Amino acid sequence: MGANTKLFWARSPKPPRGTQKCSLTPSQVQVGDYVLLSGAYRQIRTMTALTGGGRLLRFKDRGPYAMRVPMEIYRRR
């Protein structure tokens, strides 16, 4: 097998409590929503518009992320 088996068998983390999964476009996301990036759920702190309809999402403990297509977002119920 080898050293890469740990990455293959890694489980994704559980979503934040009290949230529901939604498939949203960049124009539908809101500050406070959660996104699964780099193996952890990150809460959107601020965001700005990008040309072409995307959003630049900013988080507390990660660099910014350019959201340009619909993706799974976790929103408080």
One Martini backbone bead per residue (centre of mass of N, CA, C, O) as a GRO file, in nm:
protein
   77
    1MET     BB    1   0.078   0.047  -0.032
    2GLY     BB    2   0.133   0.320   0.179
    3ALA     BB    3   0.122   0.665   0.252
    4ASN     BB    4  -0.166   0.731   0.094
    5THR     BB    5  -0.392   0.586   0.267
    6LYS     BB    6  -0.469   0.810   0.464
    7LEU     BB    7  -0.602   0.995   0.249
    8PHE     BB    8  -0.812   0.790   0.139
    9TRP     BB    9  -0.948   0.733   0.445
   10ALA     BB   10  -1.048   0.999   0.493
   11ARG     BB   11  -1.276   1.187   0.666
   12SER     BB   12  -1.528   1.384   0.671
   13PRO     BB   13  -1.661   1.625   0.830
   14LYS     BB   14  -1.893   1.749   1.021
   15PRO     BB   15  -2.135   1.947   1.020
   16PRO     BB   16  -2.265   2.201   1.148
   17ARG     BB   17  -2.474   2.268   1.381
   18GLY     BB   18  -2.784   2.373   1.254
   19THR     BB   19  -2.750   2.282   0.955
   20GLN     BB   20  -2.799   2.311   0.596
   21LYS     BB   21  -2.794   2.189   0.283
   22CYS     BB   22  -2.689   2.383  -0.008
   23SER     BB   23  -2.733   2.495  -0.343
   24LEU     BB   24  -2.531   2.773  -0.437
   25THR     BB   25  -2.478   3.070  -0.556
   26PRO     BB   26  -2.286   3.346  -0.531
   27SER     BB   27  -2.547   3.540  -0.493
   28GLN     BB   28  -2.664   3.357  -0.229
   29VAL     BB   29  -2.458   3.408  -0.039
   30GLN     BB   30  -2.366   3.449   0.313
   31VAL     BB   31  -2.296   3.575   0.591
   32GLY     BB   32  -2.232   3.274   0.797
   33ASP     BB   33  -2.174   3.070   0.618
   34TYR     BB   34  -2.072   2.738   0.513
   35VAL     BB   35  -1.754   2.587   0.402
   36LEU     BB   36  -1.583   2.329   0.238
   37LEU     BB   37  -1.232   2.365   0.318
   38SER     BB   38  -0.954   2.194   0.365
   39GLY     BB   39  -1.124   1.985   0.564
   40ALA     BB   40  -1.314   2.238   0.657
   41TYR     BB   41  -1.533   2.439   0.819
   42ARG     BB   42  -1.611   2.765   0.695
   43GLN     BB   43  -1.674   3.090   0.785
   44ILE     BB   44  -1.821   3.361   0.661
   45ARG     BB   45  -1.722   3.701   0.706
   46THR     BB   46  -1.659   3.805   0.408
   47MET     BB   47  -1.748   3.985   0.094
   48THR     BB   48  -1.692   4.014  -0.265
   49ALA     BB   49  -1.714   4.115  -0.575
   50LEU     BB   50  -1.690   3.975  -0.898
   51THR     BB   51  -1.625   3.939  -1.201
   52GLY     BB   52  -1.889   3.744  -1.343
   53GLY     BB   53  -2.052   3.676  -1.049
   54GLY     BB   54  -1.867   3.647  -0.823
   55ARG     BB   55  -1.697   3.556  -0.506
   56LEU     BB   56  -1.508   3.678  -0.231
   57LEU     BB   57  -1.410   3.479   0.027
   58ARG     BB   58  -1.385   3.527   0.384
   59PHE     BB   59  -1.180   3.417   0.660
   60LYS     BB   60  -1.032   3.365   0.962
   61ASP     BB   61  -0.837   3.072   0.893
   62ARG     BB   62  -0.817   3.171   0.582
   63GLY     BB   63  -0.792   3.228   0.281
   64PRO     BB   64  -0.920   3.326   0.010
   65TYR     BB   65  -1.220   3.257  -0.201
   66ALA     BB   66  -1.322   3.186  -0.531
   67MET     BB   67  -1.657   3.207  -0.623
   68ARG     BB   68  -1.808   3.090  -0.951
   69VAL     BB   69  -1.986   2.846  -0.857
   70PRO     BB   70  -2.186   2.624  -0.760
   71MET     BB   71  -2.233   2.514  -0.410
   72GLU     BB   72  -2.192   2.377  -0.106
   73ILE     BB   73  -2.392   2.500   0.160
   74TYR     BB   74  -2.406   2.597   0.507
   75ARG     BB   75  -2.709   2.672   0.683
   76ARG     BB   76  -2.892   2.806   0.900
   77ARG     BB   77  -3.221   2.726   1.025
   0.00000   0.00000   0.00000
